[in-house]
Coordinates of C-alpha atoms in Angstrom, one line a residue:
L1281 CA -35.8 55.0 70.7
N1282 CA -34.5 58.4 69.6
E1283 CA -32.2 59.3 66.8
F1284 CA -29.2 58.2 68.9
Y1285 CA -30.8 54.8 69.7
Q1286 CA -31.5 55.8 73.3
V1287 CA -34.6 54.6 75.1
V1288 CA -36.8 57.6 75.9
E1289 CA -39.9 57.4 78.2
T1290 CA -43.0 59.2 76.8
G1291 CA -45.5 58.3 79.6
N1292 CA -47.9 56.8 77.1
K1293 CA -48.9 53.2 77.4
L1294 CA -50.4 50.8 74.8
D1295 CA -51.0 47.1 74.6
A1296 CA -49.1 45.0 72.1
G1297 CA -48.8 41.3 71.4
D1298 CA -48.4 38.6 68.8
F1299 CA -49.8 35.2 68.3
C1300 CA -48.7 32.5 65.8
L1301 CA -50.2 29.1 65.1
A1302 CA -48.1 26.8 62.9
A1303 CA -48.4 23.3 61.4
G1304 CA -45.4 21.6 59.8
Y1305 CA -44.4 18.6 57.8
S1306 CA -40.9 17.2 57.0
R1307 CA -39.6 14.3 55.1
A1308 CA -36.2 12.5 54.6
F1309 CA -35.1 11.9 51.1
K1310 CA -32.2 9.9 49.8
H1311 CA -29.6 12.8 49.9
F1312 CA -31.3 15.5 51.9
N1313 CA -34.2 16.4 54.3
A1314 CA -36.9 18.9 53.6
G1315 CA -39.6 20.6 55.7
V1316 CA -42.3 23.2 55.4
S1317 CA -44.6 24.9 57.9
V1318 CA -47.8 26.9 57.3
K1319 CA -48.5 29.7 59.8
Y1320 CA -51.4 31.9 60.9
I1321 CA -50.1 35.2 62.5
Q1322 CA -52.1 37.7 64.5
S1323 CA -50.6 40.9 65.8
V1324 CA -52.2 43.4 68.2
L1325 CA -51.1 47.0 68.5
D1326 CA -53.2 49.1 70.9
V1327 CA -56.8 48.9 69.5
H1328 CA -55.8 47.5 66.1
T1329 CA -55.5 43.9 65.1
A1330 CA -53.7 42.6 61.9
R1331 CA -53.7 39.1 60.5
A1332 CA -51.4 37.3 57.9
Y1333 CA -50.5 33.9 56.6
A1334 CA -47.0 32.7 55.8
V1335 CA -44.9 29.6 55.1
D1336 CA -41.4 28.5 56.2
I1337 CA -39.3 26.2 54.0
G1338 CA -36.1 24.5 54.9
L1339 CA -33.6 22.0 53.4
H1340 CA -30.9 20.1 55.2
R1341 CA -28.1 17.7 54.3
D1342 CA -25.3 15.9 56.1
I1343 CA -22.0 15.2 54.4
E1344 CA -19.7 12.6 55.9
L1345 CA -16.0 13.6 55.7
N1346 CA -12.8 11.8 56.7
T1347 CA -12.4 14.0 59.8
G1348 CA -15.9 14.6 60.8
V1349 CA -19.4 15.6 59.6
L1350 CA -20.5 18.7 57.8
Y1351 CA -24.1 19.8 58.2
C1352 CA -25.6 22.2 55.6
G1353 CA -29.0 24.0 55.8
L1354 CA -31.0 26.5 53.7
A1355 CA -34.2 28.2 55.0
A1356 CA -36.7 30.8 53.9
Q1357 CA -39.0 32.2 56.7
N1358 CA -42.1 34.3 56.8
I1359 CA -42.9 34.2 53.1
G1360 CA -46.5 35.3 52.9
T1361 CA -49.2 38.1 53.0
K1362 CA -48.9 41.5 54.6
L1363 CA -50.2 42.7 58.0
D1364 CA -53.1 45.2 57.7
Y1365 CA -53.6 47.0 61.0
I1366 CA -56.0 49.7 59.6
S1367 CA -58.0 48.3 56.7
E1368 CA -59.2 51.8 55.7
T1369 CA -55.6 52.8 54.7
P1370 CA -53.6 51.5 51.7
H1371 CA -50.5 50.9 53.9
K1372 CA -49.7 47.4 54.9
D1373 CA -46.7 46.0 56.8
K1374 CA -44.6 43.3 55.2
L1375 CA -43.8 40.2 57.3
P1376 CA -40.1 40.1 58.4
A1377 CA -39.1 37.6 55.7
V1378 CA -35.6 36.1 56.3
Y1379 CA -33.4 33.9 54.0
G1380 CA -30.6 31.9 55.7
L1381 CA -27.7 29.6 55.0
G1382 CA -26.1 27.6 57.8
L1383 CA -23.1 25.4 58.1
A1384 CA -21.9 23.3 61.0
Y1385 CA -18.9 21.0 61.4
K1386 CA -18.5 18.4 64.1
Y1387 CA -15.2 16.9 65.0
E1388 CA -15.1 14.6 68.0
K1389 CA -16.3 16.6 71.0
S1390 CA -16.3 20.0 69.2
L1391 CA -18.9 21.7 67.0
G1392 CA -18.4 24.8 65.0
L1393 CA -21.2 26.8 63.3
L1394 CA -21.5 29.6 60.7
N1395 CA -24.7 31.3 59.7
A1396 CA -25.6 33.9 57.2
S1397 CA -29.0 35.6 57.4
K1398 CA -30.5 38.1 55.0
P1399 CA -33.7 39.9 56.1
A1400 CA -35.7 41.1 53.2
D1401 CA -35.7 44.7 54.6
N1402 CA -32.2 44.8 56.1
D1403 CA -28.5 44.1 55.6
L1404 CA -26.8 40.7 55.7
E1405 CA -26.1 39.4 59.2
L1406 CA -23.3 36.9 60.0
S1407 CA -23.0 34.8 63.1
A1408 CA -20.7 32.1 64.4
G1409 CA -20.7 29.7 67.3
F1410 CA -18.6 27.1 69.0
S1411 CA -19.5 24.2 71.4
Y1412 CA -17.2 21.9 73.2
E1413 CA -18.2 18.9 75.3
A1414 CA -16.0 19.5 78.4
V1415 CA -17.4 16.4 80.2
E1416 CA -20.0 13.9 79.3
D1417 CA -23.4 15.5 78.8
F1418 CA -22.1 19.1 79.5
C1419 CA -21.1 21.5 76.8
L1420 CA -19.5 25.0 77.0
R1421 CA -20.8 27.4 74.2
L1422 CA -19.7 30.7 72.8
G1423 CA -21.3 32.8 70.0
Y1424 CA -20.8 36.0 68.2
R1425 CA -23.1 37.9 65.9
I1426 CA -21.6 40.3 63.4
I1427 CA -23.8 43.4 63.2
D1428 CA -23.4 47.0 61.9
S1429 CA -23.4 49.0 65.1
S1430 CA -24.3 52.2 63.2
K1431 CA -27.6 50.7 62.2
S1432 CA -28.4 48.7 65.3
A1433 CA -30.6 49.7 68.2
I1434 CA -28.7 47.5 70.5
G1435 CA -25.4 49.4 70.4
S1436 CA -21.8 48.6 69.6
S1437 CA -20.5 45.4 68.1
I1438 CA -19.5 44.0 71.5
T1439 CA -23.2 43.2 72.0
G1440 CA -22.7 40.5 69.4
F1441 CA -21.2 38.2 72.0
S1442 CA -23.1 35.5 73.8
L1443 CA -22.0 32.6 76.0
G1444 CA -23.6 29.7 77.9
F1445 CA -23.7 26.0 78.6
G1446 CA -25.8 23.0 77.6
F1447 CA -26.8 19.6 78.7
P1448 CA -27.2 17.4 75.6
I1449 CA -28.5 14.4 77.6
K1450 CA -29.1 11.7 75.0
T1451 CA -30.7 9.3 77.4
L1452 CA -33.5 11.9 78.1
G1453 CA -33.9 12.7 74.4
G1454 CA -33.1 16.4 74.6
D1455 CA -30.7 19.3 74.7
H1456 CA -31.2 21.8 77.6
G1457 CA -29.2 24.8 78.5
Y1458 CA -28.7 28.5 79.4
S1459 CA -27.2 31.4 77.5
Y1460 CA -26.4 35.1 78.3
A1461 CA -26.1 38.0 75.9
P1462 CA -25.7 41.8 76.5
Y1463 CA -27.8 44.2 74.6
N1464 CA -26.5 47.6 75.8
N1465 CA -29.4 50.0 76.1
L1466 CA -31.9 47.2 76.0
G1467 CA -30.3 45.4 79.0
N1468 CA -29.0 41.9 79.3
S1469 CA -30.8 38.8 78.0
H1470 CA -31.0 35.4 79.7
H1471 CA -32.3 32.4 77.9
I1472 CA -33.2 29.0 79.4
T1473 CA -34.1 26.4 76.9
F1474 CA -35.6 22.9 77.0
N1475 CA -35.4 21.0 73.7
F1476 CA -36.8 17.5 73.2
F1477 CA -36.3 15.3 70.2
F1478 CA -38.6 12.5 69.2
G1479 CA -37.6 9.4 67.3
H1480 CA -34.6 7.1 67.2
Q1481 CA -31.5 8.2 69.1
A1482 CA -29.5 8.3 65.9
D1483 CA -31.6 11.2 64.7
Y1484 CA -30.1 13.6 67.2
E1485 CA -27.1 12.0 68.8
D1486 CA -24.6 14.1 66.8
F1487 CA -25.9 17.3 68.4

């Protein structure tokens, strides 16, 4: 990307890739749920390989209201060591640590969501979403991410929109769907997801 956030071809090629192995544990307490995961991260950039270790921590609570259910969550991600691509130099790259707060409110067939995310090396990002179960086991979904277009490589604020649909099929124990989001200079993004939940149906039926 150049200074105007335009993609410029240089003709040079290099290999790059990331690998992450994680193990997690969660537990339900009387008034909240908590979870933690430990991760091993390996990043390859051309001929250089860097490794790091990190943890993710999360808290979750459901609050029953007269008109619906309020879901609250806190998370801290990628808290750990630095990536060292070239050991002979003192420079090391920090992991992209992120701190987040999320709220969701469910009322009958509608679900609204708000999320605040603060990367350690960037400005606060806000996002919102809405899901409506139009017919049984079929939901229409809309999202918007509030970004500062002057500091974003993906262009103007219109790129914050996303839309899609989902199939929260409880009998199959999962929530599957599709979403679309435009990213201006970087093109459009299409996501197909298959999520499966394990355990008693009551653990996921509200989603």
